[in-house]
mmCIF file of N, CA and C in Angstrom:
data_model
loop_
_atom_site.group_PDB
_atom_site.id
_atom_site.type_symbol
_atom_site.label_atom_id
_atom_site.label_comp_id
_atom_site.label_asym_id
_atom_site.label_seq_id
_atom_site.Cartn_x
_atom_site.Cartn_y
_atom_site.Cartn_z
ATOM 1 N N UNK B 131 0.554 -0.846 0.413
ATOM 2 C CA UNK B 131 0.116 0.234 -0.057
ATOM 3 C C UNK B 131 1.440 1.674 -0.315
ATOM 4 N N UNK B 132 0.127 2.116 -0.505
ATOM 5 C CA UNK B 132 0.993 3.697 -0.384
ATOM 6 C C UNK B 132 0.106 4.555 0.236
ATOM 7 N N UNK B 133 0.724 5.458 1.242
ATOM 8 C CA UNK B 133 0.484 6.725 1.702
ATOM 9 C C UNK B 133 1.126 7.822 1.018
ATOM 10 N N UNK B 134 0.473 8.880 0.453
ATOM 11 C CA UNK B 134 1.048 10.328 0.043
ATOM 12 C C UNK B 134 0.356 11.314 1.082
ATOM 13 N N UNK B 135 0.836 12.278 1.412
ATOM 14 C CA UNK B 135 0.709 13.236 2.287
ATOM 15 C C UNK B 135 0.976 14.425 0.967
ATOM 16 N N UNK B 136 0.018 15.622 0.998
ATOM 17 C CA UNK B 136 0.469 16.788 0.390
ATOM 18 C C UNK B 136 -0.296 17.375 1.312
ATOM 19 N N UNK B 137 -0.385 19.130 0.961
ATOM 20 C CA UNK B 137 -0.762 20.654 1.449
ATOM 21 C C UNK B 137 0.132 20.997 2.000
ATOM 22 N N UNK B 138 1.596 20.469 2.590
ATOM 23 C CA UNK B 138 1.956 21.002 4.055
ATOM 24 C C UNK B 138 2.817 22.476 3.410
ATOM 25 N N UNK B 139 3.265 23.414 3.975
ATOM 26 C CA UNK B 139 3.928 24.175 3.989
ATOM 27 C C UNK B 139 3.962 25.460 5.102
ATOM 28 N N UNK B 140 4.104 27.196 4.981
ATOM 29 C CA UNK B 140 5.199 27.618 5.243
ATOM 30 C C UNK B 140 3.568 28.673 5.726
ATOM 31 N N UNK B 141 3.109 29.028 7.121
ATOM 32 C CA UNK B 141 1.776 29.681 7.261
ATOM 33 C C UNK B 141 1.530 30.599 8.389
ATOM 34 N N UNK B 142 1.601 31.519 8.864
ATOM 35 C CA UNK B 142 1.864 32.830 9.213
ATOM 36 C C UNK B 142 0.784 31.859 10.662
ATOM 37 N N UNK B 143 1.223 32.660 11.827
ATOM 38 C CA UNK B 143 -0.037 32.561 12.880
ATOM 39 C C UNK B 143 -1.052 32.754 12.857
ATOM 40 N N UNK B 144 -1.678 32.131 12.887
ATOM 41 C CA UNK B 144 -3.712 31.868 13.369
ATOM 42 C C UNK B 144 -4.171 31.522 11.363
ATOM 43 N N UNK B 145 -3.429 31.139 10.405
ATOM 44 C CA UNK B 145 -3.743 30.826 9.407
ATOM 45 C C UNK B 145 -3.850 29.211 9.578
ATOM 46 N N UNK B 146 -4.603 28.860 7.908
ATOM 47 C CA UNK B 146 -5.365 27.842 7.804
ATOM 48 C C UNK B 146 -4.322 26.781 6.821
ATOM 49 N N UNK B 147 -4.759 24.845 6.555
ATOM 50 C CA UNK B 147 -3.702 24.546 5.621
ATOM 51 C C UNK B 147 -4.427 23.063 5.596
ATOM 52 N N UNK B 148 -5.089 23.120 4.661
ATOM 53 C CA UNK B 148 -5.428 21.618 4.360
ATOM 54 C C UNK B 148 -4.581 20.225 4.023
ATOM 55 N N UNK B 149 -4.452 19.072 4.873
ATOM 56 C CA UNK B 149 -3.293 18.491 4.489
ATOM 57 C C UNK B 149 -4.634 17.050 3.579
ATOM 58 N N UNK B 150 -3.758 16.601 2.687
ATOM 59 C CA UNK B 150 -4.572 15.455 2.023
ATOM 60 C C UNK B 150 -3.409 14.306 1.703
ATOM 61 N N UNK B 151 -4.078 12.742 2.661
ATOM 62 C CA UNK B 151 -3.178 11.572 2.019
ATOM 63 C C UNK B 151 -4.283 10.854 1.273
ATOM 64 N N UNK B 152 -3.440 10.573 0.494
ATOM 65 C CA UNK B 152 -4.051 9.901 -0.495
ATOM 66 C C UNK B 152 -3.636 8.406 -0.961
ATOM 67 N N UNK B 153 -4.414 7.726 -0.888
ATOM 68 C CA UNK B 153 -3.811 6.102 -0.497
ATOM 69 C C UNK B 153 -4.346 5.260 -1.361
ATOM 70 N N UNK B 154 -3.683 4.163 -1.907
ATOM 71 C CA UNK B 154 -3.925 2.940 -2.867
ATOM 72 C C UNK B 154 -2.801 1.778 -2.611
ATOM 73 N N UNK B 155 -3.687 0.812 -3.248
ATOM 74 C CA UNK B 155 -3.922 -0.718 -2.602
ATOM 75 C C UNK B 155 -3.750 -1.045 -1.443
ATOM 76 N N UNK B 156 -4.404 -0.311 -0.980
ATOM 77 C CA UNK B 156 -5.425 -1.392 0.649
ATOM 78 C C UNK B 156 -7.353 -0.717 0.219
ATOM 79 N N UNK B 157 -8.227 -1.382 0.618
ATOM 80 C CA UNK B 157 -9.093 -1.367 1.005
ATOM 81 C C UNK B 157 -10.010 0.035 2.328
ATOM 82 N N UNK B 158 -9.501 0.560 1.345
ATOM 83 C CA UNK B 158 -9.607 2.861 2.336
ATOM 84 C C UNK B 158 -10.560 2.446 3.319
ATOM 85 N N UNK B 159 -11.472 2.205 2.230
ATOM 86 C CA UNK B 159 -13.340 2.823 3.103
ATOM 87 C C UNK B 159 -13.116 1.376 4.094
ATOM 88 N N UNK B 160 -12.105 0.439 4.722
ATOM 89 C CA UNK B 160 -12.598 -0.714 5.652
ATOM 90 C C UNK B 160 -11.070 0.085 6.846
ATOM 91 N N UNK B 161 -10.382 0.837 6.531
ATOM 92 C CA UNK B 161 -9.332 1.346 7.546
ATOM 93 C C UNK B 161 -9.529 2.398 8.274
ATOM 94 N N UNK B 162 -9.550 2.609 9.364
ATOM 95 C CA UNK B 162 -9.362 3.674 10.845
ATOM 96 C C UNK B 162 -7.879 4.660 9.449
ATOM 97 N N UNK B 163 -7.841 5.801 9.820
ATOM 98 C CA UNK B 163 -6.556 6.652 9.186
ATOM 99 C C UNK B 163 -6.522 7.725 11.064
ATOM 100 N N UNK B 164 -5.271 7.841 10.882
ATOM 101 C CA UNK B 164 -4.486 8.625 11.589
ATOM 102 C C UNK B 164 -3.986 9.367 10.473
ATOM 103 N N UNK B 165 -3.590 10.685 11.277
ATOM 104 C CA UNK B 165 -2.960 11.265 11.560
ATOM 105 C C UNK B 165 -1.696 11.611 12.759
ATOM 106 N N UNK B 166 -0.621 11.835 12.426
ATOM 107 C CA UNK B 166 0.653 11.746 13.585
ATOM 108 C C UNK B 166 1.629 13.512 12.827
ATOM 109 N N UNK B 167 2.046 13.739 13.806
ATOM 110 C CA UNK B 167 3.035 14.480 13.842
ATOM 111 C C UNK B 167 4.316 14.285 14.603
ATOM 112 N N UNK B 168 5.418 14.840 14.573
ATOM 113 C CA UNK B 168 6.355 15.080 15.151
ATOM 114 C C UNK B 168 7.539 16.535 15.263
ATOM 115 N N UNK B 169 7.702 16.682 16.241
ATOM 116 C CA UNK B 169 8.444 18.706 16.203
ATOM 117 C C UNK B 169 9.301 18.184 16.420
ATOM 118 N N UNK B 170 10.746 18.914 15.989
ATOM 119 C CA UNK B 170 11.958 19.431 16.925
ATOM 120 C C UNK B 170 11.901 18.643 17.760
ATOM 121 N N UNK B 171 12.675 17.851 18.740
ATOM 122 C CA UNK B 171 13.163 17.671 19.988
ATOM 123 C C UNK B 171 11.466 16.556 20.475
ATOM 124 N N UNK B 172 10.449 16.538 19.495
ATOM 125 C CA UNK B 172 9.426 16.099 20.538
ATOM 126 C C UNK B 172 9.554 14.339 19.794
ATOM 127 N N UNK B 173 8.410 13.691 20.810
ATOM 128 C CA UNK B 173 8.115 12.725 20.131
ATOM 129 C C UNK B 173 6.871 12.936 19.340
ATOM 130 N N UNK B 174 6.424 11.846 18.610
ATOM 131 C CA UNK B 174 5.241 11.309 17.510
ATOM 132 C C UNK B 174 4.008 11.253 18.718
ATOM 133 N N UNK B 175 3.282 12.180 18.046
ATOM 134 C CA UNK B 175 2.006 12.223 18.875
ATOM 135 C C UNK B 175 0.691 12.018 17.298
ATOM 136 N N UNK B 176 0.236 11.078 18.288
ATOM 137 C CA UNK B 176 -1.084 11.398 17.505
ATOM 138 C C UNK B 176 -2.254 12.569 17.688
ATOM 139 N N UNK B 177 -2.120 13.417 16.333
ATOM 140 C CA UNK B 177 -2.544 14.461 16.515
ATOM 141 C C UNK B 177 -4.878 14.063 15.984
ATOM 142 N N UNK B 178 -4.984 13.259 15.379
ATOM 143 C CA UNK B 178 -6.599 13.191 15.137
ATOM 144 C C UNK B 178 -6.785 11.716 14.201
ATOM 145 N N UNK B 179 -8.000 11.277 14.922
ATOM 146 C CA UNK B 179 -8.353 10.328 13.492
ATOM 147 C C UNK B 179 -9.935 9.876 13.522
ATOM 148 N N UNK B 180 -10.068 8.900 11.720
ATOM 149 C CA UNK B 180 -11.034 8.893 11.360
ATOM 150 C C UNK B 180 -11.276 7.404 11.627
ATOM 151 N N UNK B 181 -12.999 6.552 12.423
ATOM 152 C CA UNK B 181 -12.524 5.593 11.956
ATOM 153 C C UNK B 181 -14.098 5.095 11.236
ATOM 154 N N UNK B 182 -13.172 4.226 10.385
ATOM 155 C CA UNK B 182 -13.790 3.247 9.279
ATOM 156 C C UNK B 182 -15.590 2.911 9.060
ATOM 157 N N UNK B 183 -15.403 2.568 9.994
ATOM 158 C CA UNK B 183 -16.867 1.946 10.525
ATOM 159 C C UNK B 183 -18.140 2.827 10.051
ATOM 160 N N UNK B 184 -17.939 3.967 11.315
ATOM 161 C CA UNK B 184 -18.808 4.762 10.868
ATOM 162 C C UNK B 184 -18.670 6.421 11.649
ATOM 163 N N UNK B 185 -17.597 6.600 10.957
ATOM 164 C CA UNK B 185 -16.513 8.178 11.033
ATOM 165 C C UNK B 185 -16.620 8.948 12.096
ATOM 166 N N UNK B 186 -16.406 8.178 13.377
ATOM 167 C CA UNK B 186 -15.740 8.374 14.326
ATOM 168 C C UNK B 186 -14.723 8.998 14.613
ATOM 169 N N UNK B 187 -14.584 10.438 15.314
ATOM 170 C CA UNK B 187 -13.296 10.881 15.416
ATOM 171 C C UNK B 187 -13.055 11.509 16.286
ATOM 172 N N UNK B 188 -11.103 11.326 16.775
ATOM 173 C CA UNK B 188 -10.534 11.835 18.216
ATOM 174 C C UNK B 188 -9.921 12.774 17.673
ATOM 175 N N UNK B 189 -9.472 13.788 18.525
ATOM 176 C CA UNK B 189 -9.136 15.011 18.421
ATOM 177 C C UNK B 189 -7.667 14.664 19.859
ATOM 178 N N UNK B 190 -6.402 15.212 19.721
ATOM 179 C CA UNK B 190 -5.820 16.221 20.744
ATOM 180 C C UNK B 190 -5.875 16.908 21.124
ATOM 181 N N UNK B 191 -6.283 16.979 22.948
ATOM 182 C CA UNK B 191 -6.798 18.275 23.241
ATOM 183 C C UNK B 191 -6.239 19.320 22.859
ATOM 184 N N UNK B 192 -5.328 19.857 22.190
ATOM 185 C CA UNK B 192 -4.775 20.819 22.072
ATOM 186 C C UNK B 192 -4.941 21.387 20.141
ATOM 187 N N UNK B 193 -5.837 20.205 19.799
ATOM 188 C CA UNK B 193 -5.960 20.483 18.090
ATOM 189 C C UNK B 193 -7.475 20.667 18.058
ATOM 190 N N UNK B 194 -8.321 20.153 19.506
ATOM 191 C CA UNK B 194 -9.657 20.129 19.304
ATOM 192 C C UNK B 194 -10.411 21.709 19.233
ATOM 193 N N UNK B 195 -11.443 21.694 17.897
ATOM 194 C CA UNK B 195 -11.748 23.380 18.173
ATOM 195 C C UNK B 195 -11.212 23.655 16.906
ATOM 196 N N UNK B 196 -9.477 23.279 16.332
ATOM 197 C CA UNK B 196 -9.272 23.683 15.477
ATOM 198 C C UNK B 196 -8.615 23.062 13.998
ATOM 199 N N UNK B 197 -8.468 21.416 13.816
ATOM 200 C CA UNK B 197 -7.776 20.883 13.469
ATOM 201 C C UNK B 197 -10.205 20.148 13.211
ATOM 202 N N UNK B 198 -9.865 19.639 11.570
ATOM 203 C CA UNK B 198 -11.140 18.074 11.260
ATOM 204 C C UNK B 198 -10.659 17.798 10.913
ATOM 205 N N UNK B 199 -10.840 16.532 11.198
ATOM 206 C CA UNK B 199 -10.526 15.334 9.945
ATOM 207 C C UNK B 199 -11.651 14.882 9.319
ATOM 208 N N UNK B 200 -11.262 14.409 8.274
ATOM 209 C CA UNK B 200 -12.496 13.896 6.966
ATOM 210 C C UNK B 200 -11.749 12.948 6.483
ATOM 211 N N UNK B 201 -12.460 11.911 5.744
ATOM 212 C CA UNK B 201 -12.363 11.439 4.810
ATOM 213 C C UNK B 201 -13.752 11.276 3.411
ATOM 214 N N UNK B 202 -12.747 10.430 2.710
ATOM 215 C CA UNK B 202 -13.609 10.663 1.499
ATOM 216 C C UNK B 202 -12.913 9.112 0.706
ATOM 217 N N UNK B 203 -13.940 8.158 1.256
ATOM 218 C CA UNK B 203 -13.925 7.054 0.819
ATOM 219 C C UNK B 203 -13.837 6.947 -0.959
ATOM 220 N N UNK B 204 -15.054 7.187 -1.854
ATOM 221 C CA UNK B 204 -15.081 7.180 -3.260
ATOM 222 C C UNK B 204 -13.242 8.244 -3.523
ATOM 223 N N UNK B 205 -12.745 8.758 -3.044
ATOM 224 C CA UNK B 205 -11.542 8.497 -3.350
ATOM 225 C C UNK B 205 -10.265 8.063 -2.739
ATOM 226 N N UNK B 206 -10.899 6.976 -1.724
ATOM 227 C CA UNK B 206 -9.486 6.679 -0.399
ATOM 228 C C UNK B 206 -8.167 7.878 -0.269
ATOM 229 N N UNK B 207 -9.304 8.649 -0.056
ATOM 230 C CA UNK B 207 -8.495 10.164 0.661
ATOM 231 C C UNK B 207 -8.560 10.767 1.987
ATOM 232 N N UNK B 208 -8.061 11.153 3.193
ATOM 233 C CA UNK B 208 -8.427 10.871 4.134
ATOM 234 C C UNK B 208 -7.499 12.821 4.238
ATOM 235 N N UNK B 209 -8.140 13.788 4.904
ATOM 236 C CA UNK B 209 -7.673 14.960 5.013
ATOM 237 C C UNK B 209 -7.805 15.537 6.664
ATOM 238 N N UNK B 210 -7.027 16.953 6.172
ATOM 239 C CA UNK B 210 -6.858 16.410 7.889
ATOM 240 C C UNK B 210 -7.025 18.759 8.052
ATOM 241 N N UNK B 211 -7.792 19.556 8.020
ATOM 242 C CA UNK B 211 -8.041 20.658 8.074
ATOM 243 C C UNK B 211 -7.783 21.304 9.473
ATOM 244 N N UNK B 212 -6.399 22.340 8.908
ATOM 245 C CA UNK B 212 -5.817 22.965 9.761
ATOM 246 C C UNK B 212 -6.413 24.576 10.133
ATOM 247 N N UNK B 213 -6.902 25.114 11.278
ATOM 248 C CA UNK B 213 -6.865 26.408 10.859
ATOM 249 C C UNK B 213 -6.104 26.642 12.268
ATOM 250 N N UNK B 214 -6.801 27.863 12.324
ATOM 251 C CA UNK B 214 -5.852 28.685 14.026
ATOM 252 C C UNK B 214 -4.442 27.583 14.407
ATOM 253 N N UNK B 215 -3.457 27.986 12.993
ATOM 254 C CA UNK B 215 -2.533 27.616 13.483
ATOM 255 C C UNK B 215 -1.487 28.967 14.679
ATOM 256 N N UNK B 216 -1.034 27.705 15.594
ATOM 257 C CA UNK B 216 0.464 28.340 16.022
ATOM 258 C C UNK B 216 1.416 28.065 16.139
ATOM 259 N N UNK B 217 2.168 28.718 16.658
ATOM 260 C CA UNK B 217 3.743 28.168 16.319
ATOM 261 C C UNK B 217 4.120 26.571 16.798
ATOM 262 N N UNK B 218 3.290 25.996 18.169
ATOM 263 C CA UNK B 218 3.298 24.768 18.436
ATOM 264 C C UNK B 218 3.023 23.772 17.890
ATOM 265 N N UNK B 219 2.090 24.082 16.138
ATOM 266 C CA UNK B 219 1.461 23.333 15.703
ATOM 267 C C UNK B 219 2.557 22.952 14.525
ATOM 268 N N UNK B 220 4.089 23.001 14.521
ATOM 269 C CA UNK B 220 4.977 23.323 13.217
ATOM 270 C C UNK B 220 5.753 21.657 13.859
ATOM 271 N N UNK B 221 5.090 21.202 12.516
ATOM 272 C CA UNK B 221 5.911 19.277 12.592
ATOM 273 C C UNK B 221 5.917 18.743 11.334
ATOM 274 N N UNK B 222 6.082 17.622 11.508
ATOM 275 C CA UNK B 222 5.949 16.959 9.585
ATOM 276 C C UNK B 222 4.844 16.044 10.175
ATOM 277 N N UNK B 223 3.882 16.106 9.778
ATOM 278 C CA UNK B 223 2.198 15.372 9.257
ATOM 279 C C UNK B 223 2.673 14.472 8.726
ATOM 280 N N UNK B 224 2.260 13.277 9.666
ATOM 281 C CA UNK B 224 2.094 11.969 8.871
ATOM 282 C C UNK B 224 1.252 11.237 8.735
ATOM 283 N N UNK B 225 0.697 10.600 7.625
ATOM 284 C CA UNK B 225 -0.544 9.748 7.085
ATOM 285 C C UNK B 225 -0.222 7.989 7.717
ATOM 286 N N UNK B 226 -1.196 7.633 8.661
ATOM 287 C CA UNK B 226 -0.624 6.283 9.076
ATOM 288 C C UNK B 226 -2.377 5.210 9.290
ATOM 289 N N UNK B 227 -2.199 3.940 9.810
ATOM 290 C CA UNK B 227 -2.989 3.454 9.488
ATOM 291 C C UNK B 227 -1.964 2.366 10.067
ATOM 292 N N UNK B 228 -2.860 1.185 10.529
ATOM 293 C CA UNK B 228 -2.703 -0.046 11.488
ATOM 294 C C UNK B 228 -4.193 -0.200 12.245
ATOM 295 N N UNK B 229 -4.342 -1.471 12.346
ATOM 296 C CA UNK B 229 -5.654 -1.892 13.212
ATOM 297 C C UNK B 229 -5.908 -1.088 14.388
ATOM 298 N N UNK B 230 -4.784 -0.489 14.690
ATOM 299 C CA UNK B 230 -5.286 0.752 15.887
ATOM 300 C C UNK B 230 -3.927 1.503 15.999
ATOM 301 N N UNK B 231 -4.640 2.646 16.676
ATOM 302 C CA UNK B 231 -3.463 3.592 16.699
ATOM 303 C C UNK B 231 -2.519 3.218 17.984
ATOM 304 N N UNK B 232 -1.015 4.151 18.386
ATOM 305 C CA UNK B 232 0.073 3.146 19.102
ATOM 306 C C UNK B 232 0.516 4.402 19.158
ATOM 307 N N UNK B 233 1.068 4.328 20.963
ATOM 308 C CA UNK B 233 2.512 5.411 20.944
ATOM 309 C C UNK B 233 3.861 5.241 20.391
ATOM 310 N N UNK B 234 4.270 6.197 19.487
ATOM 311 C CA UNK B 234 5.093 5.604 18.658
ATOM 312 C C UNK B 234 6.340 6.991 19.349
ATOM 313 N N UNK B 235 7.471 6.717 19.616
ATOM 314 C CA UNK B 235 8.428 7.985 20.065
ATOM 315 C C UNK B 235 9.173 8.336 18.725
ATOM 316 N N UNK B 236 8.919 7.605 17.632
ATOM 317 C CA UNK B 236 9.777 8.750 16.380
ATOM 318 C C UNK B 236 8.386 8.218 15.148
ATOM 319 N N UNK B 237 8.283 9.398 14.327
ATOM 320 C CA UNK B 237 7.303 8.777 13.290
ATOM 321 C C UNK B 237 8.580 8.699 12.335
ATOM 322 N N UNK B 238 7.856 8.047 11.094
ATOM 323 C CA UNK B 238 7.362 7.024 11.673
ATOM 324 C C UNK B 238 7.723 5.882 11.801
ATOM 325 N N UNK B 239 6.858 4.883 12.290
ATOM 326 C CA UNK B 239 7.181 4.188 13.666
ATOM 327 C C UNK B 239 6.995 3.243 12.646
ATOM 328 N N UNK B 240 6.852 2.079 13.925
ATOM 329 C CA UNK B 240 7.254 0.501 13.215
ATOM 330 C C UNK B 240 5.610 0.264 13.021
ATOM 331 N N UNK B 241 5.209 -0.518 12.316
ATOM 332 C CA UNK B 241 4.515 -1.782 11.148
ATOM 333 C C UNK B 241 3.218 -0.784 10.781
ATOM 334 N N UNK B 242 1.764 -0.984 10.349
ATOM 335 C CA UNK B 242 1.299 -0.629 9.641
ATOM 336 C C UNK B 242 1.718 -0.070 8.315
ATOM 337 N N UNK B 243 0.752 1.297 8.190
ATOM 338 C CA UNK B 243 1.728 2.257 6.545
ATOM 339 C C UNK B 243 1.624 3.583 6.955
ATOM 340 N N UNK B 244 2.247 3.818 6.204
ATOM 341 C CA UNK B 244 3.342 5.144 7.228
ATOM 342 C C UNK B 244 3.138 6.106 5.470
ATOM 343 N N UNK B 245 2.776 7.169 5.582
ATOM 344 C CA UNK B 245 2.659 8.380 4.300
ATOM 345 C C UNK B 245 4.448 8.711 4.798
ATOM 346 N N UNK B 246 4.917 9.224 3.545
ATOM 347 C CA UNK B 246 6.502 9.821 3.152
ATOM 348 C C UNK B 246 6.302 11.367 4.495
ATOM 349 N N UNK B 247 5.497 11.656 4.967
ATOM 350 C CA UNK B 247 5.173 12.765 5.720
ATOM 351 C C UNK B 247 5.435 14.332 4.715
ATOM 352 N N UNK B 248 4.767 15.423 5.738
ATOM 353 C CA UNK B 248 4.832 16.420 4.740
ATOM 354 C C UNK B 248 5.091 17.709 5.935
ATOM 355 N N UNK B 249 5.661 18.883 5.646
ATOM 356 C CA UNK B 249 6.077 19.599 7.005
ATOM 357 C C UNK B 249 4.796 20.574 6.335
ATOM 358 N N UNK B 250 4.816 20.845 8.281
ATOM 359 C CA UNK B 250 4.054 21.906 8.293
ATOM 360 C C UNK B 250 4.337 23.490 9.140
ATOM 361 N N UNK B 251 5.003 24.247 8.765
ATOM 362 C CA UNK B 251 5.985 25.660 9.178
ATOM 363 C C UNK B 251 4.758 26.387 10.004
ATOM 364 N N UNK B 252 4.840 27.237 11.263
ATOM 365 C CA UNK B 252 3.744 28.232 11.663
ATOM 366 C C UNK B 252 5.033 29.119 11.656
ATOM 367 N N UNK B 253 5.106 30.237 10.721
ATOM 368 C CA UNK B 253 5.773 31.404 11.569
ATOM 369 C C UNK B 253 5.911 32.369 10.650
ATOM 370 N N UNK B 254 5.507 33.787 11.150
ATOM 371 C CA UNK B 254 5.548 35.257 10.748
ATOM 372 C C UNK B 254 6.925 35.616 10.224
#
């Protein structure tokens, strides 16, 4: 399977970005999908997930109300709409799928499928 992220870039504080993760080689509609991120000097962290069964979502506390995860099963793609970005959101963002979300010290981790990552930099 392949996961390919896009949509990262440089944005000013308070701005917005929309990340996309296009997948191939897997039955996308059957997989829960996750967005992780890793900032310099910090551990990999789960940012958001969306289930395959009913689209239930989960968000890390610090992004609740600012990020929205969604999926388009017809296009085999998962999205992360990010708004009100702060410098604390600066990180490499990774799309990931596995049987369940796991804690990782480093992204990408072992197991499942990972994208190559996309850099998000929030700076004035």
